[in-house]
PDB file of C-alpha atoms in Angstrom:
ATOM      1  CA  UNK A 782      79.853  78.777 122.700  1.00  0.00           C
ATOM      2  CA  UNK A 783      82.787  80.571 120.992  1.00  0.00           C
ATOM      3  CA  UNK A 784      82.901  84.396 122.359  1.00  0.00           C
ATOM      4  CA  UNK A 785      82.992  86.082 118.838  1.00  0.00           C
ATOM      5  CA  UNK A 786      82.825  89.550 118.463  1.00  0.00           C
ATOM      6  CA  UNK A 787      83.044  91.154 115.069  1.00  0.00           C
ATOM      7  CA  UNK A 788      83.182  94.600 115.207  1.00  0.00           C
ATOM      8  CA  UNK A 789      83.145  97.120 112.529  1.00  0.00           C
ATOM      9  CA  UNK A 790      86.215  99.374 112.410  1.00  0.00           C
ATOM     10  CA  UNK A 791      87.927 101.547 109.782  1.00  0.00           C
ATOM     11  CA  UNK A 792      88.582 100.238 106.403  1.00  0.00           C
ATOM     12  CA  UNK A 793      92.401 100.379 105.485  1.00  0.00           C
ATOM     13  CA  UNK A 794      92.862 101.744 108.902  1.00  0.00           C
ATOM     14  CA  UNK A 795      95.081 104.816 108.296  1.00  0.00           C
ATOM     15  CA  UNK A 796      98.722 104.884 108.430  1.00  0.00           C
ATOM     16  CA  UNK A 797     100.347 108.064 109.354  1.00  0.00           C
ATOM     17  CA  UNK A 798     103.780 109.571 110.614  1.00  0.00           C
ATOM     18  CA  UNK A 799     107.067 107.642 110.472  1.00  0.00           C
ATOM     19  CA  UNK A 800     108.072 104.507 112.304  1.00  0.00           C
ATOM     20  CA  UNK A 801     111.152 102.668 112.505  1.00  0.00           C
ATOM     21  CA  UNK A 802     111.013  99.170 110.573  1.00  0.00           C
ATOM     22  CA  UNK A 803     113.126  97.826 113.411  1.00  0.00           C
ATOM     23  CA  UNK A 804     115.010  98.550 116.431  1.00  0.00           C
ATOM     24  CA  UNK A 805     118.719  99.004 116.171  1.00  0.00           C
ATOM     25  CA  UNK A 806     120.377  96.098 115.309  1.00  0.00           C
ATOM     26  CA  UNK A 807     117.208  94.301 114.190  1.00  0.00           C
ATOM     27  CA  UNK A 808     117.109  92.911 110.411  1.00  0.00           C
ATOM     28  CA  UNK A 809     114.102  93.412 108.284  1.00  0.00           C
ATOM     29  CA  UNK A 810     113.587  91.043 105.611  1.00  0.00           C
ATOM     30  CA  UNK A 811     113.269  92.622 102.143  1.00  0.00           C
ATOM     31  CA  UNK A 812     112.537  90.963  98.605  1.00  0.00           C
ATOM     32  CA  UNK A 813     114.941  92.518  96.079  1.00  0.00           C
ATOM     33  CA  UNK A 814     113.514  93.861  92.910  1.00  0.00           C
ATOM     34  CA  UNK A 815     115.240  92.848  89.848  1.00  0.00           C
ATOM     35  CA  UNK A 816     113.447  94.822  87.354  1.00  0.00           C
ATOM     36  CA  UNK A 817     113.552  98.419  86.254  1.00  0.00           C
ATOM     37  CA  UNK A 818     112.212  99.944  89.233  1.00  0.00           C
ATOM     38  CA  UNK A 819     112.452 103.256  88.116  1.00  0.00           C
ATOM     39  CA  UNK A 820     110.199 103.074  85.367  1.00  0.00           C
ATOM     40  CA  UNK A 821     107.513 100.860  87.124  1.00  0.00           C
ATOM     41  CA  UNK A 822     107.377 102.842  90.369  1.00  0.00           C
ATOM     42  CA  UNK A 823     108.985 100.075  92.384  1.00  0.00           C
ATOM     43  CA  UNK A 824     111.817 100.650  94.465  1.00  0.00           C
ATOM     44  CA  UNK A 825     114.888  98.139  95.285  1.00  0.00           C
ATOM     45  CA  UNK A 826     112.517  96.417  97.871  1.00  0.00           C
ATOM     46  CA  UNK A 827     110.244  95.300  95.195  1.00  0.00           C
ATOM     47  CA  UNK A 828     107.396  97.500  96.860  1.00  0.00           C
ATOM     48  CA  UNK A 829     105.161  98.887  94.001  1.00  0.00           C
ATOM     49  CA  UNK A 830     103.820 102.389  94.799  1.00  0.00           C
ATOM     50  CA  UNK A 831     101.448 102.518  91.829  1.00  0.00           C
ATOM     51  CA  UNK A 832      99.973  98.959  92.964  1.00  0.00           C
ATOM     52  CA  UNK A 833      99.695 100.155  96.669  1.00  0.00           C
ATOM     53  CA  UNK A 834      97.592 103.125  95.272  1.00  0.00           C
ATOM     54  CA  UNK A 835      94.639 100.505  94.189  1.00  0.00           C
ATOM     55  CA  UNK A 836      94.329  99.784  97.967  1.00  0.00           C
ATOM     56  CA  UNK A 837      93.930 103.466  98.731  1.00  0.00           C
ATOM     57  CA  UNK A 838      90.231 104.807  98.216  1.00  0.00           C
ATOM     58  CA  UNK A 839      90.048 108.578  97.457  1.00  0.00           C
ATOM     59  CA  UNK A 840      86.488 109.136  96.434  1.00  0.00           C
ATOM     60  CA  UNK A 841      83.893 110.815  98.633  1.00  0.00           C
ATOM     61  CA  UNK A 842      81.990 107.564  99.752  1.00  0.00           C
ATOM     62  CA  UNK A 843      81.783 107.060 103.559  1.00  0.00           C
ATOM     63  CA  UNK A 844      82.835 103.229 104.242  1.00  0.00           C
ATOM     64  CA  UNK A 845      80.916 101.685 107.020  1.00  0.00           C
ATOM     65  CA  UNK A 846      82.237  98.868 109.484  1.00  0.00           C
ATOM     66  CA  UNK A 847      79.491  97.066 111.369  1.00  0.00           C
ATOM     67  CA  UNK A 848      79.900  94.163 114.125  1.00  0.00           C
ATOM     68  CA  UNK A 849      78.547  92.447 117.211  1.00  0.00           C
ATOM     69  CA  UNK A 850      75.936  94.540 119.376  1.00  0.00           C
ATOM     70  CA  UNK A 851      75.749  97.152 116.750  1.00  0.00           C
ATOM     71  CA  UNK A 852      79.337  98.256 117.050  1.00  0.00           C
ATOM     72  CA  UNK A 853      81.107  99.958 114.373  1.00  0.00           C
ATOM     73  CA  UNK A 854      82.459 103.101 112.601  1.00  0.00           C
ATOM     74  CA  UNK A 855      82.677 104.699 109.512  1.00  0.00           C
ATOM     75  CA  UNK A 856      85.853 106.058 107.323  1.00  0.00           C
ATOM     76  CA  UNK A 857      86.136 108.715 104.862  1.00  0.00           C
ATOM     77  CA  UNK A 858      89.119 109.812 102.725  1.00  0.00           C
ATOM     78  CA  UNK A 859      90.567 113.230 103.845  1.00  0.00           C
ATOM     79  CA  UNK A 860      93.632 114.105 102.004  1.00  0.00           C
ATOM     80  CA  UNK A 861      96.802 112.764 100.337  1.00  0.00           C
ATOM     81  CA  UNK A 862     100.465 114.175 101.219  1.00  0.00           C
ATOM     82  CA  UNK A 863     104.097 114.152 100.238  1.00  0.00           C
ATOM     83  CA  UNK A 864     102.953 113.785  96.642  1.00  0.00           C
ATOM     84  CA  UNK A 865     100.617 110.872  97.271  1.00  0.00           C
ATOM     85  CA  UNK A 866     102.927 109.008  99.294  1.00  0.00           C
ATOM     86  CA  UNK A 867     100.768 109.442 102.533  1.00  0.00           C
ATOM     87  CA  UNK A 868      97.089 108.963 102.641  1.00  0.00           C
ATOM     88  CA  UNK A 869      95.014 110.522 105.259  1.00  0.00           C
ATOM     89  CA  UNK A 870      91.454 109.215 106.416  1.00  0.00           C
ATOM     90  CA  UNK A 871      89.062 110.434 109.239  1.00  0.00           C
ATOM     91  CA  UNK A 872      86.877 108.122 111.075  1.00  0.00           C
ATOM     92  CA  UNK A 873      84.142 108.271 113.557  1.00  0.00           C
ATOM     93  CA  UNK A 874      82.955 105.688 115.872  1.00  0.00           C
ATOM     94  CA  UNK A 875      79.170 104.356 115.474  1.00  0.00           C
ATOM     95  CA  UNK A 876      78.546 101.837 118.131  1.00  0.00           C
ATOM     96  CA  UNK A 877      75.875 103.662 120.123  1.00  0.00           C
ATOM     97  CA  UNK A 878      77.812 104.527 123.133  1.00  0.00           C
ATOM     98  CA  UNK A 879      78.504 108.133 124.334  1.00  0.00           C
ATOM     99  CA  UNK A 880      78.614 110.306 121.713  1.00  0.00           C
ATOM    100  CA  UNK A 881      77.017 113.179 123.494  1.00  0.00           C
ATOM    101  CA  UNK A 882      79.762 113.262 126.128  1.00  0.00           C
ATOM    102  CA  UNK A 883      82.933 113.777 124.253  1.00  0.00           C
ATOM    103  CA  UNK A 884      84.420 113.439 120.517  1.00  0.00           C
ATOM    104  CA  UNK A 885      84.482 109.920 119.235  1.00  0.00           C
ATOM    105  CA  UNK A 886      86.802 110.553 116.113  1.00  0.00           C
ATOM    106  CA  UNK A 887      89.964 109.136 114.873  1.00  0.00           C
ATOM    107  CA  UNK A 888      92.415 109.786 112.092  1.00  0.00           C
ATOM    108  CA  UNK A 889      94.192 106.857 110.278  1.00  0.00           C
ATOM    109  CA  UNK A 890      97.102 107.271 107.740  1.00  0.00           C
ATOM    110  CA  UNK A 891      98.854 105.154 105.276  1.00  0.00           C
ATOM    111  CA  UNK A 892     102.481 106.064 104.538  1.00  0.00           C
ATOM    112  CA  UNK A 893     104.594 104.744 101.982  1.00  0.00           C
ATOM    113  CA  UNK A 894     108.089 104.811 103.098  1.00  0.00           C
ATOM    114  CA  UNK A 895     111.359 103.141 102.783  1.00  0.00           C
ATOM    115  CA  UNK A 896     110.247 100.299 100.990  1.00  0.00           C
ATOM    116  CA  UNK A 897     107.156  99.809 103.238  1.00  0.00           C
ATOM    117  CA  UNK A 898     103.593 100.845 104.015  1.00  0.00           C
ATOM    118  CA  UNK A 899     103.156 101.954 107.460  1.00  0.00           C
ATOM    119  CA  UNK A 900      99.647 102.212 109.439  1.00  0.00           C
ATOM    120  CA  UNK A 901      99.335 104.913 112.098  1.00  0.00           C
ATOM    121  CA  UNK A 902      96.209 105.991 114.057  1.00  0.00           C
ATOM    122  CA  UNK A 903      95.477 109.430 116.025  1.00  0.00           C
ATOM    123  CA  UNK A 904      92.570 108.100 118.136  1.00  0.00           C
ATOM    124  CA  UNK A 905      90.419 111.279 119.646  1.00  0.00           C
ATOM    125  CA  UNK A 906      87.644 108.844 121.125  1.00  0.00           C
ATOM    126  CA  UNK A 907      87.398 109.687 124.675  1.00  0.00           C
ATOM    127  CA  UNK A 908      86.341 106.081 125.329  1.00  0.00           C
ATOM    128  CA  UNK A 909      89.406 104.543 123.498  1.00  0.00           C
ATOM    129  CA  UNK A 910      91.983 102.559 125.396  1.00  0.00           C
ATOM    130  CA  UNK A 911      94.789 103.922 123.363  1.00  0.00           C
ATOM    131  CA  UNK A 912      95.477 107.238 121.455  1.00  0.00           C
ATOM    132  CA  UNK A 913      97.748 105.331 118.745  1.00  0.00           C
ATOM    133  CA  UNK A 914      95.839 102.473 118.000  1.00  0.00           C
ATOM    134  CA  UNK A 915      92.149 101.187 117.191  1.00  0.00           C
ATOM    135  CA  UNK A 916      91.730  97.661 117.661  1.00  0.00           C
ATOM    136  CA  UNK A 917      94.943  96.192 116.806  1.00  0.00           C
ATOM    137  CA  UNK A 918      97.474  95.923 119.578  1.00  0.00           C
ATOM    138  CA  UNK A 919     100.490  97.256 117.036  1.00  0.00           C
ATOM    139  CA  UNK A 920     101.582 100.848 117.095  1.00  0.00           C
ATOM    140  CA  UNK A 921     102.712 102.194 113.625  1.00  0.00           C
ATOM    141  CA  UNK A 922     102.395  98.813 111.919  1.00  0.00           C
ATOM    142  CA  UNK A 923     104.091  97.800 108.724  1.00  0.00           C
ATOM    143  CA  UNK A 924     101.304  96.519 106.901  1.00  0.00           C
ATOM    144  CA  UNK A 925     103.304  95.620 103.604  1.00  0.00           C
ATOM    145  CA  UNK A 926     107.031  95.363 102.966  1.00  0.00           C
ATOM    146  CA  UNK A 927     108.263  94.326  99.561  1.00  0.00           C
ATOM    147  CA  UNK A 928     106.067  93.026  96.752  1.00  0.00           C
ATOM    148  CA  UNK A 929     102.528  91.600  97.196  1.00  0.00           C
ATOM    149  CA  UNK A 930     103.437  87.864  96.539  1.00  0.00           C
ATOM    150  CA  UNK A 931     102.320  84.886  98.675  1.00  0.00           C
ATOM    151  CA  UNK A 932     105.118  84.071 101.336  1.00  0.00           C
ATOM    152  CA  UNK A 933     106.691  87.432 101.415  1.00  0.00           C
ATOM    153  CA  UNK A 934     107.654  88.246 104.897  1.00  0.00           C
ATOM    154  CA  UNK A 935     109.004  90.869 107.294  1.00  0.00           C
ATOM    155  CA  UNK A 936     109.829  91.769 110.744  1.00  0.00           C
ATOM    156  CA  UNK A 937     109.279  94.646 113.004  1.00  0.00           C
ATOM    157  CA  UNK A 938     110.464  95.474 116.528  1.00  0.00           C
ATOM    158  CA  UNK A 939     107.037  96.457 118.393  1.00  0.00           C
ATOM    159  CA  UNK A 940     105.745  96.779 122.151  1.00  0.00           C
ATOM    160  CA  UNK A 941     102.624  94.656 123.033  1.00  0.00           C
ATOM    161  CA  UNK A 942     101.014  95.693 126.592  1.00  0.00           C
ATOM    162  CA  UNK A 943     104.149  97.518 127.355  1.00  0.00           C
ATOM    163  CA  UNK A 944     106.776  94.568 126.557  1.00  0.00           C
ATOM    164  CA  UNK A 945     109.204  94.782 123.644  1.00  0.00           C
ATOM    165  CA  UNK A 946     108.797  91.778 120.918  1.00  0.00           C
ATOM    166  CA  UNK A 947     109.219  91.142 117.360  1.00  0.00           C
ATOM    167  CA  UNK A 948     106.082  91.049 115.007  1.00  0.00           C
ATOM    168  CA  UNK A 949     106.517  88.827 112.002  1.00  0.00           C
ATOM    169  CA  UNK A 950     103.972  89.318 109.050  1.00  0.00           C
ATOM    170  CA  UNK A 951     103.525  87.034 106.314  1.00  0.00           C
ATOM    171  CA  UNK A 952     101.576  87.420 103.265  1.00  0.00           C
ATOM    172  CA  UNK A 953      99.454  84.164 102.955  1.00  0.00           C
ATOM    173  CA  UNK A 954      97.255  84.423  99.879  1.00  0.00           C
ATOM    174  CA  UNK A 955      97.366  86.690  96.833  1.00  0.00           C
ATOM    175  CA  UNK A 956      94.029  86.991  94.426  1.00  0.00           C
ATOM    176  CA  UNK A 957      92.868  89.336  91.614  1.00  0.00           C
ATOM    177  CA  UNK A 958      90.711  91.198  94.307  1.00  0.00           C
ATOM    178  CA  UNK A 959      93.678  91.555  97.109  1.00  0.00           C
ATOM    179  CA  UNK A 960      95.757  89.966  99.331  1.00  0.00           C
ATOM    180  CA  UNK A 961      95.565  88.448 103.180  1.00  0.00           C
ATOM    181  CA  UNK A 962      98.210  88.462 105.713  1.00  0.00           C
ATOM    182  CA  UNK A 963      98.960  86.846 109.283  1.00  0.00           C
ATOM    183  CA  UNK A 964     100.923  88.778 111.977  1.00  0.00           C
ATOM    184  CA  UNK A 965     102.535  87.049 115.011  1.00  0.00           C
ATOM    185  CA  UNK A 966     104.475  87.962 117.837  1.00  0.00           C
ATOM    186  CA  UNK A 967     105.469  86.241 121.360  1.00  0.00           C
ATOM    187  CA  UNK A 968     103.512  87.842 124.026  1.00  0.00           C
ATOM    188  CA  UNK A 969     102.243  86.658 127.606  1.00  0.00           C
ATOM    189  CA  UNK A 970      98.466  86.604 128.138  1.00  0.00           C
ATOM    190  CA  UNK A 971      97.621  85.298 124.440  1.00  0.00           C
ATOM    191  CA  UNK A 972      96.481  82.015 123.042  1.00  0.00           C
ATOM    192  CA  UNK A 973      99.770  79.795 122.808  1.00  0.00           C
ATOM    193  CA  UNK A 974     101.814  82.654 123.896  1.00  0.00           C
ATOM    194  CA  UNK A 975     101.585  84.692 120.754  1.00  0.00           C
ATOM    195  CA  UNK A 976      99.457  87.850 119.826  1.00  0.00           C
ATOM    196  CA  UNK A 977      98.128  86.995 116.318  1.00  0.00           C
ATOM    197  CA  UNK A 978      96.519  89.075 113.936  1.00  0.00           C
ATOM    198  CA  UNK A 979      94.731  88.273 110.578  1.00  0.00           C
ATOM    199  CA  UNK A 980      93.909  90.857 108.013  1.00  0.00           C
ATOM    200  CA  UNK A 981      92.527  91.109 104.486  1.00  0.00           C
ATOM    201  CA  UNK A 982      93.105  94.033 102.018  1.00  0.00           C
ATOM    202  CA  UNK A 983      90.852  94.855  98.899  1.00  0.00           C
ATOM    203  CA  UNK A 984      91.519  97.068  95.975  1.00  0.00           C
ATOM    204  CA  UNK A 985      89.530  99.883  95.960  1.00  0.00           C
ATOM    205  CA  UNK A 986      88.553  99.778  99.647  1.00  0.00           C
ATOM    206  CA  UNK A 987      91.586  98.998 101.758  1.00  0.00           C
ATOM    207  CA  UNK A 988      91.434  96.828 104.863  1.00  0.00           C
ATOM    208  CA  UNK A 989      88.141  94.750 104.704  1.00  0.00           C
ATOM    209  CA  UNK A 990      88.639  91.887 107.246  1.00  0.00           C
ATOM    210  CA  UNK A 991      90.590  91.874 110.843  1.00  0.00           C
ATOM    211  CA  UNK A 992      90.811  89.386 113.530  1.00  0.00           C
ATOM    212  CA  UNK A 993      92.912  88.848 116.323  1.00  0.00           C
ATOM    213  CA  UNK A 994      93.659  87.100 119.883  1.00  0.00           C
ATOM    214  CA  UNK A 995      92.385  89.312 122.607  1.00  0.00           C
ATOM    215  CA  UNK A 996      94.310  89.545 126.015  1.00  0.00           C
ATOM    216  CA  UNK A 997      93.129  86.720 128.053  1.00  0.00           C
ATOM    217  CA  UNK A 998      92.878  83.973 125.366  1.00  0.00           C
ATOM    218  CA  UNK A 999      95.636  82.116 127.036  1.00  0.00           C
ATOM    219  CA  UNK A1000      92.854  81.198 129.757  1.00  0.00           C
ATOM    220  CA  UNK A1001      90.003  81.137 127.296  1.00  0.00           C
ATOM    221  CA  UNK A1002      91.340  79.823 123.789  1.00  0.00           C
ATOM    222  CA  UNK A1003      87.921  80.259 122.330  1.00  0.00           C
ATOM    223  CA  UNK A1004      88.100  84.113 122.769  1.00  0.00           C
ATOM    224  CA  UNK A1005      88.599  85.902 119.483  1.00  0.00           C
ATOM    225  CA  UNK A1006      87.970  89.499 117.982  1.00  0.00           C
ATOM    226  CA  UNK A1007      87.153  90.660 114.524  1.00  0.00           C
ATOM    227  CA  UNK A1008      85.711  93.071 112.438  1.00  0.00           C
ATOM    228  CA  UNK A1009      84.866  93.517 108.859  1.00  0.00           C
ATOM    229  CA  UNK A1010      83.853  96.157 106.093  1.00  0.00           C
ATOM    230  CA  UNK A1011      79.987  96.255 105.201  1.00  0.00           C
ATOM    231  CA  UNK A1012      78.916  98.776 102.722  1.00  0.00           C
ATOM    232  CA  UNK A1013      79.770 102.600 101.456  1.00  0.00           C
ATOM    233  CA  UNK A1014      77.422 105.068 101.543  1.00  0.00           C
ATOM    234  CA  UNK A1015      77.004 108.690  99.696  1.00  0.00           C
ATOM    235  CA  UNK A1016      76.350 110.647 102.982  1.00  0.00           C
ATOM    236  CA  UNK A1017      77.625 109.891 106.579  1.00  0.00           C
ATOM    237  CA  UNK A1018      75.682 108.345 109.304  1.00  0.00           C
ATOM    238  CA  UNK A1019      77.803 109.798 112.063  1.00  0.00           C
ATOM    239  CA  UNK A1020      77.997 113.563 110.968  1.00  0.00           C
ATOM    240  CA  UNK A1021      81.087 113.467 109.202  1.00  0.00           C
ATOM    241  CA  UNK A1022      81.435 116.059 106.218  1.00  0.00           C
TER     242      UNK A1022
END
């Protein structure tokens, strides 16, 4: 039986702080914008800041994510910074584990910088494996670079389990509601020798679907992990204000 763990995690997992698009000497593919970028809000890479804002919810709703064995969390908009180029969200875990023993909170930020959208995490959950990620293996991930167009791709120098590698992300589908991406990097311990992430982003919500290949999937190729957005509420169920 396929081992499937669909776990709720933060929508449009927050992006914060600055990160390098690649290590020294590493080239990142950009799509040139040939139109009037100044008037449309585009920059020379084709990234449209106004279009990106459609994926950054700023209302008072609490977005809930659920998964296997009642695991999950909720996310709430906190603030914008840098004249609307940085969006900060607060989150709290809701997986029925250990809330009385310490904080189970995190902060996620999306930063629009240098023609890219960067996702960063400050994880304060005392039960978390990492202080800089949630369920992704990628710290300060470039989730978008250039225009939202099918086939657009970019590379980023990253570390997975302490080993340097290069992550390539490609936009695989674009609809009126949003877009999907696949990210892949060579990494030992993962199915076919590659760590893989699949994401879907939806306008007005942000990240609505995530799946990846967990460590150990090289030995058990049926092992996968995932989470998805479920509902938004007027009030928090975890005590966030």
